[in-house]
Amino acid sequence: MTPMASAVNQESEPRCFQFKSARASLNELILTTSDTELLKPQLAAHAAKVPMLFNNMPVILNCQQQETAPDVATLKTLISLCRELSLVPVGLKTNPDSSAELCTALQLADFSHQRRASHSNDDETPKQAQAEAPPAVSPPPAAKVVTTPVRSGQQIYARDTDLIILAPVSAGAEIMADGHIHVYAPLRGRAMAGVNGNTDARIFCQSMEAELISIAGYFKTSEDLHTECWQQPIQALLRGSRLDTVSL
């Protein structure tokens, strides 16, 4: 068969795959030590508190706060510990100078290189800066507004915008937004704001009764919320890497 005939046959066959952009929320497991003897009991205790989160949850191993960057052998031990506790490591954050080699050896995605906004040179003239200014961007989409109760098992996602809910959110429901979440009623179930990594996102509700709240991957469970702000009107926000709740 000639190459041209082969190409024609391939074009006539139905496409067997497609790529689709997906907004998936990935949690980071930020490790300050590689000592599995210390990690194992603490992680196991946390898994016992929130077993639904440790049920094959994909995570990024963040080793950037460790004093010494781990090697392949150490990371393999950490990965084995995660899998033992039903976590599924899918990516790695470590020293960017060595991350590519480590991720290749471990078959993990490399999340070590942070995208940074470019800045103009100090000697750039105002005319040059104006010429290179980015084009004006269109305004963000309007907030997604939900006026009916969110039932158990229901999932609502506000892509690239805020989510406003004017009715109760039931236990077992899941609400997500790339921006802020506002619930003008009791909030039960799970609420995840800033799922695209927006650390400025916040969660507001009239009565905090959630199973879990999360902002940009940092989360608190009902056990934490019971001791802080249960059945109170609150806002939740990130302060550094700490998720705080503040009474309204």
mmCIF file of C-alpha atoms in Angstrom:
data_model
loop_
_atom_site.group_PDB
_atom_site.id
_atom_site.type_symbol
_atom_site.label_atom_id
_atom_site.label_comp_id
_atom_site.label_asym_id
_atom_site.label_seq_id
_atom_site.Cartn_x
_atom_site.Cartn_y
_atom_site.Cartn_z
ATOM 1 C CA MET A 1 0.000 0.000 0.000
ATOM 2 C CA THR A 2 1.400 3.404 -0.968
ATOM 3 C CA PRO A 3 1.850 6.130 1.667
ATOM 4 C CA MET A 4 -0.871 8.200 -0.046
ATOM 5 C CA ALA A 5 -3.353 5.323 0.048
ATOM 6 C CA SER A 6 -2.538 4.710 3.704
ATOM 7 C CA ALA A 7 -3.176 8.366 4.496
ATOM 8 C CA VAL A 8 -6.525 8.282 2.696
ATOM 9 C CA ASN A 9 -7.598 5.200 4.653
ATOM 10 C CA GLN A 10 -6.638 6.857 7.947
ATOM 11 C CA GLU A 11 -8.637 9.965 7.092
ATOM 12 C CA SER A 12 -11.723 7.902 6.295
ATOM 13 C CA GLU A 13 -11.602 5.994 9.589
ATOM 14 C CA PRO A 14 -13.480 7.429 12.582
ATOM 15 C CA ARG A 15 -11.307 9.268 15.131
ATOM 16 C CA CYS A 16 -10.608 7.028 18.131
ATOM 17 C CA PHE A 17 -9.574 9.769 20.552
ATOM 18 C CA GLN A 18 -9.837 13.441 21.418
ATOM 19 C CA PHE A 19 -8.099 15.845 23.773
ATOM 20 C CA LYS A 20 -10.269 17.940 26.039
ATOM 21 C CA SER A 21 -9.241 20.650 28.465
ATOM 22 C CA ALA A 22 -10.351 19.666 31.960
ATOM 23 C CA ARG A 23 -10.383 21.765 35.123
ATOM 24 C CA ALA A 24 -9.410 19.234 37.755
ATOM 25 C CA SER A 25 -8.622 20.277 41.309
ATOM 26 C CA LEU A 26 -5.331 18.775 42.495
ATOM 27 C CA ASN A 27 -4.327 18.862 46.133
ATOM 28 C CA GLU A 28 -0.698 19.335 47.142
ATOM 29 C CA LEU A 29 0.850 17.210 49.864
ATOM 30 C CA ILE A 30 3.417 19.665 51.240
ATOM 31 C CA LEU A 31 6.179 17.702 52.949
ATOM 32 C CA THR A 32 8.640 19.337 55.330
ATOM 33 C CA THR A 33 10.511 16.067 55.877
ATOM 34 C CA SER A 34 11.330 12.897 53.965
ATOM 35 C CA ASP A 35 11.396 10.780 57.134
ATOM 36 C CA THR A 36 8.651 8.216 56.538
ATOM 37 C CA GLU A 37 8.856 7.069 60.168
ATOM 38 C CA LEU A 38 7.571 10.510 61.168
ATOM 39 C CA LEU A 39 5.222 10.938 58.231
ATOM 40 C CA LYS A 40 3.428 7.616 58.315
ATOM 41 C CA PRO A 41 1.623 7.891 61.686
ATOM 42 C CA GLN A 42 0.647 11.530 61.060
ATOM 43 C CA LEU A 43 -0.702 10.846 57.581
ATOM 44 C CA ALA A 44 -2.476 7.710 58.801
ATOM 45 C CA ALA A 45 -4.143 9.686 61.591
ATOM 46 C CA HIS A 46 -5.277 12.332 59.109
ATOM 47 C CA ALA A 47 -6.576 9.648 56.743
ATOM 48 C CA ALA A 48 -8.657 8.217 59.578
ATOM 49 C CA LYS A 49 -10.301 11.634 60.075
ATOM 50 C CA VAL A 50 -11.155 12.201 56.403
ATOM 51 C CA PRO A 51 -11.250 8.775 54.707
ATOM 52 C CA MET A 52 -13.269 10.120 51.759
ATOM 53 C CA LEU A 53 -10.342 12.361 50.805
ATOM 54 C CA PHE A 54 -7.809 9.542 50.992
ATOM 55 C CA ASN A 55 -9.834 7.327 48.680
ATOM 56 C CA ASN A 56 -7.531 7.275 45.628
ATOM 57 C CA MET A 57 -7.145 11.062 45.731
ATOM 58 C CA PRO A 58 -4.569 12.367 43.203
ATOM 59 C CA VAL A 59 -1.941 14.594 44.819
ATOM 60 C CA ILE A 60 1.146 16.594 43.932
ATOM 61 C CA LEU A 61 4.120 15.862 46.195
ATOM 62 C CA ASN A 62 5.567 19.245 47.156
ATOM 63 C CA CYS A 63 9.095 18.849 48.542
ATOM 64 C CA GLN A 64 10.154 22.476 48.109
ATOM 65 C CA GLN A 65 10.005 23.204 51.843
ATOM 66 C CA GLN A 66 12.444 20.447 52.746
ATOM 67 C CA GLU A 67 15.955 21.502 53.728
ATOM 68 C CA THR A 68 17.516 18.990 51.311
ATOM 69 C CA ALA A 69 16.002 18.056 47.968
ATOM 70 C CA PRO A 70 15.104 14.325 47.984
ATOM 71 C CA ASP A 71 16.699 11.859 45.591
ATOM 72 C CA VAL A 72 14.977 9.176 43.509
ATOM 73 C CA ALA A 73 15.232 6.491 46.192
ATOM 74 C CA THR A 74 13.748 8.763 48.858
ATOM 75 C CA LEU A 75 10.915 9.831 46.575
ATOM 76 C CA LYS A 76 10.112 6.213 45.710
ATOM 77 C CA THR A 77 9.730 5.516 49.434
ATOM 78 C CA LEU A 78 7.436 8.530 49.823
ATOM 79 C CA ILE A 79 5.364 7.457 46.821
ATOM 80 C CA SER A 80 4.993 3.954 48.264
ATOM 81 C CA LEU A 81 3.810 5.436 51.565
ATOM 82 C CA CYS A 82 1.224 7.579 49.769
ATOM 83 C CA ARG A 83 -0.120 4.616 47.828
ATOM 84 C CA GLU A 84 -0.290 2.569 51.017
ATOM 85 C CA LEU A 85 -2.600 5.260 52.401
ATOM 86 C CA SER A 86 -4.727 5.345 49.197
ATOM 87 C CA LEU A 87 -3.223 8.563 47.838
ATOM 88 C CA VAL A 88 -2.206 8.630 44.172
ATOM 89 C CA PRO A 89 0.879 10.802 43.463
ATOM 90 C CA VAL A 90 0.597 12.258 39.953
ATOM 91 C CA GLY A 91 3.112 15.105 40.063
ATOM 92 C CA LEU A 92 6.116 16.543 41.852
ATOM 93 C CA LYS A 93 7.276 19.956 43.038
ATOM 94 C CA THR A 94 10.940 20.136 43.955
ATOM 95 C CA ASN A 95 14.139 21.960 42.991
ATOM 96 C CA PRO A 96 13.542 23.122 39.386
ATOM 97 C CA ASP A 97 17.188 22.417 38.521
ATOM 98 C CA SER A 98 16.765 18.689 39.116
ATOM 99 C CA SER A 99 13.009 18.215 38.743
ATOM 100 C CA ALA A 100 13.032 17.101 35.086
ATOM 101 C CA GLU A 101 15.402 14.209 35.761
ATOM 102 C CA LEU A 102 13.523 13.125 38.894
ATOM 103 C CA CYS A 103 10.110 13.276 37.207
ATOM 104 C CA THR A 104 11.371 11.264 34.249
ATOM 105 C CA ALA A 105 12.738 8.574 36.549
ATOM 106 C CA LEU A 106 9.546 8.462 38.631
ATOM 107 C CA GLN A 107 7.096 8.935 35.744
ATOM 108 C CA LEU A 108 5.462 11.929 37.424
ATOM 109 C CA ALA A 109 4.351 15.253 35.980
ATOM 110 C CA ASP A 110 6.677 18.178 36.729
ATOM 111 C CA PHE A 111 4.979 21.065 38.586
ATOM 112 C CA SER A 112 8.229 22.633 39.817
ATOM 113 C CA HIS A 113 8.459 25.508 37.361
ATOM 114 C CA GLN A 114 6.153 28.359 38.281
ATOM 115 C CA ARG A 115 5.014 30.669 35.530
ATOM 116 C CA ARG A 116 6.047 34.218 36.312
ATOM 117 C CA ALA A 117 4.819 37.419 34.777
ATOM 118 C CA SER A 118 7.460 39.084 32.637
ATOM 119 C CA HIS A 119 8.628 42.580 33.570
ATOM 120 C CA SER A 120 9.957 45.284 31.260
ATOM 121 C CA ASN A 121 13.644 46.174 31.383
ATOM 122 C CA ASP A 122 14.671 49.198 33.449
ATOM 123 C CA ASP A 123 16.102 50.929 30.379
ATOM 124 C CA GLU A 124 12.952 50.453 28.313
ATOM 125 C CA THR A 125 11.523 53.724 27.048
ATOM 126 C CA PRO A 126 7.853 54.617 27.664
ATOM 127 C CA LYS A 127 7.197 54.375 23.915
ATOM 128 C CA GLN A 128 8.625 50.825 23.825
ATOM 129 C CA ALA A 129 6.562 49.820 26.862
ATOM 130 C CA GLN A 130 3.415 51.184 25.261
ATOM 131 C CA ALA A 131 4.138 49.362 22.013
ATOM 132 C CA GLU A 132 4.618 46.053 23.827
ATOM 133 C CA ALA A 133 1.634 46.432 26.166
ATOM 134 C CA PRO A 134 -0.697 43.418 26.036
ATOM 135 C CA PRO A 135 -4.041 43.855 24.326
ATOM 136 C CA ALA A 136 -7.049 44.689 26.478
ATOM 137 C CA VAL A 137 -8.749 41.606 27.864
ATOM 138 C CA SER A 138 -12.477 41.073 27.868
ATOM 139 C CA PRO A 139 -14.273 41.349 31.229
ATOM 140 C CA PRO A 140 -14.725 38.122 33.196
ATOM 141 C CA PRO A 141 -18.024 36.274 32.819
ATOM 142 C CA ALA A 142 -20.871 37.139 35.143
ATOM 143 C CA ALA A 143 -21.215 35.109 38.313
ATOM 144 C CA LYS A 144 -23.175 31.880 38.127
ATOM 145 C CA VAL A 145 -26.356 32.224 40.215
ATOM 146 C CA VAL A 146 -28.287 29.224 41.569
ATOM 147 C CA THR A 147 -31.710 29.912 43.110
ATOM 148 C CA THR A 148 -32.835 26.358 43.951
ATOM 149 C CA PRO A 149 -31.547 24.011 46.687
ATOM 150 C CA VAL A 150 -28.470 21.945 45.808
ATOM 151 C CA ARG A 151 -29.384 18.341 46.549
ATOM 152 C CA SER A 152 -27.218 15.468 47.810
ATOM 153 C CA GLY A 153 -25.191 13.978 44.949
ATOM 154 C CA GLN A 154 -25.540 17.124 42.830
ATOM 155 C CA GLN A 155 -22.408 18.918 41.588
ATOM 156 C CA ILE A 156 -22.278 22.551 40.443
ATOM 157 C CA TYR A 157 -19.197 24.206 38.924
ATOM 158 C CA ALA A 158 -18.749 27.897 38.053
ATOM 159 C CA ARG A 159 -15.972 27.988 35.459
ATOM 160 C CA ASP A 160 -13.825 31.158 35.368
ATOM 161 C CA THR A 161 -16.210 33.044 37.638
ATOM 162 C CA ASP A 162 -17.901 33.234 41.054
ATOM 163 C CA LEU A 163 -20.723 31.017 42.281
ATOM 164 C CA ILE A 164 -23.701 32.513 44.127
ATOM 165 C CA ILE A 165 -26.248 30.176 45.715
ATOM 166 C CA LEU A 166 -29.483 31.567 47.171
ATOM 167 C CA ALA A 167 -30.701 28.293 48.716
ATOM 168 C CA PRO A 168 -29.397 25.568 51.055
ATOM 169 C CA VAL A 169 -26.605 23.215 49.991
ATOM 170 C CA SER A 170 -27.360 19.699 51.241
ATOM 171 C CA ALA A 171 -24.942 17.173 52.723
ATOM 172 C CA GLY A 172 -23.436 15.066 49.961
ATOM 173 C CA ALA A 173 -23.607 17.927 47.422
ATOM 174 C CA GLU A 174 -20.499 19.463 45.864
ATOM 175 C CA ILE A 175 -20.136 23.084 44.751
ATOM 176 C CA MET A 176 -17.028 24.403 42.988
ATOM 177 C CA ALA A 177 -15.881 27.689 41.487
ATOM 178 C CA ASP A 178 -12.748 29.138 39.956
ATOM 179 C CA GLY A 179 -13.588 32.331 41.859
ATOM 180 C CA HIS A 180 -15.451 33.044 45.101
ATOM 181 C CA ILE A 181 -18.370 31.035 46.511
ATOM 182 C CA HIS A 182 -21.320 32.786 48.204
ATOM 183 C CA VAL A 183 -24.025 30.729 49.915
ATOM 184 C CA TYR A 184 -26.901 32.783 51.355
ATOM 185 C CA ALA A 185 -28.225 29.798 53.318
ATOM 186 C CA PRO A 186 -26.816 26.840 55.299
ATOM 187 C CA LEU A 187 -23.764 25.326 53.603
ATOM 188 C CA ARG A 188 -23.477 21.577 54.002
ATOM 189 C CA GLY A 189 -21.685 19.150 51.668
ATOM 190 C CA ARG A 190 -18.416 20.263 50.072
ATOM 191 C CA ALA A 191 -17.446 23.738 48.855
ATOM 192 C CA MET A 192 -14.277 24.284 46.809
ATOM 193 C CA ALA A 193 -13.311 27.793 45.685
ATOM 194 C CA GLY A 194 -10.317 28.777 43.568
ATOM 195 C CA VAL A 195 -10.146 25.314 42.028
ATOM 196 C CA ASN A 196 -7.970 26.652 39.205
ATOM 197 C CA GLY A 197 -5.351 27.716 41.769
ATOM 198 C CA ASN A 198 -6.709 31.177 42.632
ATOM 199 C CA THR A 199 -5.420 31.767 46.163
ATOM 200 C CA ASP A 200 -7.398 35.031 46.461
ATOM 201 C CA ALA A 201 -10.731 33.197 46.248
ATOM 202 C CA ARG A 202 -12.974 33.146 49.313
ATOM 203 C CA ILE A 203 -16.013 31.262 50.612
ATOM 204 C CA PHE A 204 -18.915 33.108 52.253
ATOM 205 C CA CYS A 205 -21.938 31.464 53.879
ATOM 206 C CA GLN A 206 -24.713 32.266 56.348
ATOM 207 C CA SER A 207 -24.355 29.036 58.318
ATOM 208 C CA MET A 208 -21.190 26.909 58.144
ATOM 209 C CA GLU A 209 -22.145 23.227 58.378
ATOM 210 C CA ALA A 210 -19.920 21.852 55.602
ATOM 211 C CA GLU A 211 -18.334 18.430 55.324
ATOM 212 C CA LEU A 212 -15.327 20.100 53.725
ATOM 213 C CA ILE A 213 -14.265 23.519 52.466
ATOM 214 C CA SER A 214 -11.294 24.119 50.200
ATOM 215 C CA ILE A 215 -9.525 27.096 48.607
ATOM 216 C CA ALA A 216 -6.898 26.464 45.915
ATOM 217 C CA GLY A 217 -6.410 22.924 47.242
ATOM 218 C CA TYR A 218 -6.022 23.842 50.943
ATOM 219 C CA PHE A 219 -8.896 22.382 52.920
ATOM 220 C CA LYS A 220 -10.580 21.967 56.285
ATOM 221 C CA THR A 221 -12.979 19.222 57.297
ATOM 222 C CA SER A 222 -16.109 19.290 59.440
ATOM 223 C CA GLU A 223 -14.027 18.237 62.448
ATOM 224 C CA ASP A 224 -11.982 21.448 62.180
ATOM 225 C CA LEU A 225 -15.048 23.562 61.455
ATOM 226 C CA HIS A 226 -16.950 22.201 64.483
ATOM 227 C CA THR A 227 -14.298 23.688 66.781
ATOM 228 C CA GLU A 228 -14.051 27.015 64.924
ATOM 229 C CA CYS A 229 -17.276 28.297 63.436
ATOM 230 C CA TRP A 230 -20.014 25.668 63.300
ATOM 231 C CA GLN A 231 -23.440 27.028 62.281
ATOM 232 C CA GLN A 232 -22.070 30.572 62.174
ATOM 233 C CA PRO A 233 -21.989 33.090 59.306
ATOM 234 C CA ILE A 234 -18.368 33.127 58.145
ATOM 235 C CA GLN A 235 -15.944 33.815 55.377
ATOM 236 C CA ALA A 236 -13.053 31.463 54.613
ATOM 237 C CA LEU A 237 -9.812 32.754 53.099
ATOM 238 C CA LEU A 238 -6.178 31.797 52.629
ATOM 239 C CA ARG A 239 -3.450 33.477 54.635
ATOM 240 C CA GLY A 240 -0.282 32.101 53.157
ATOM 241 C CA SER A 241 -0.726 28.345 53.269
ATOM 242 C CA ARG A 242 -3.267 28.457 56.115
ATOM 243 C CA LEU A 243 -7.007 28.307 55.506
ATOM 244 C CA ASP A 244 -8.720 30.581 58.039
ATOM 245 C CA THR A 245 -12.371 31.136 58.923
ATOM 246 C CA VAL A 246 -13.575 34.562 60.076
ATOM 247 C CA SER A 247 -16.968 35.359 61.584
ATOM 248 C CA LEU A 248 -19.128 37.809 59.660
#
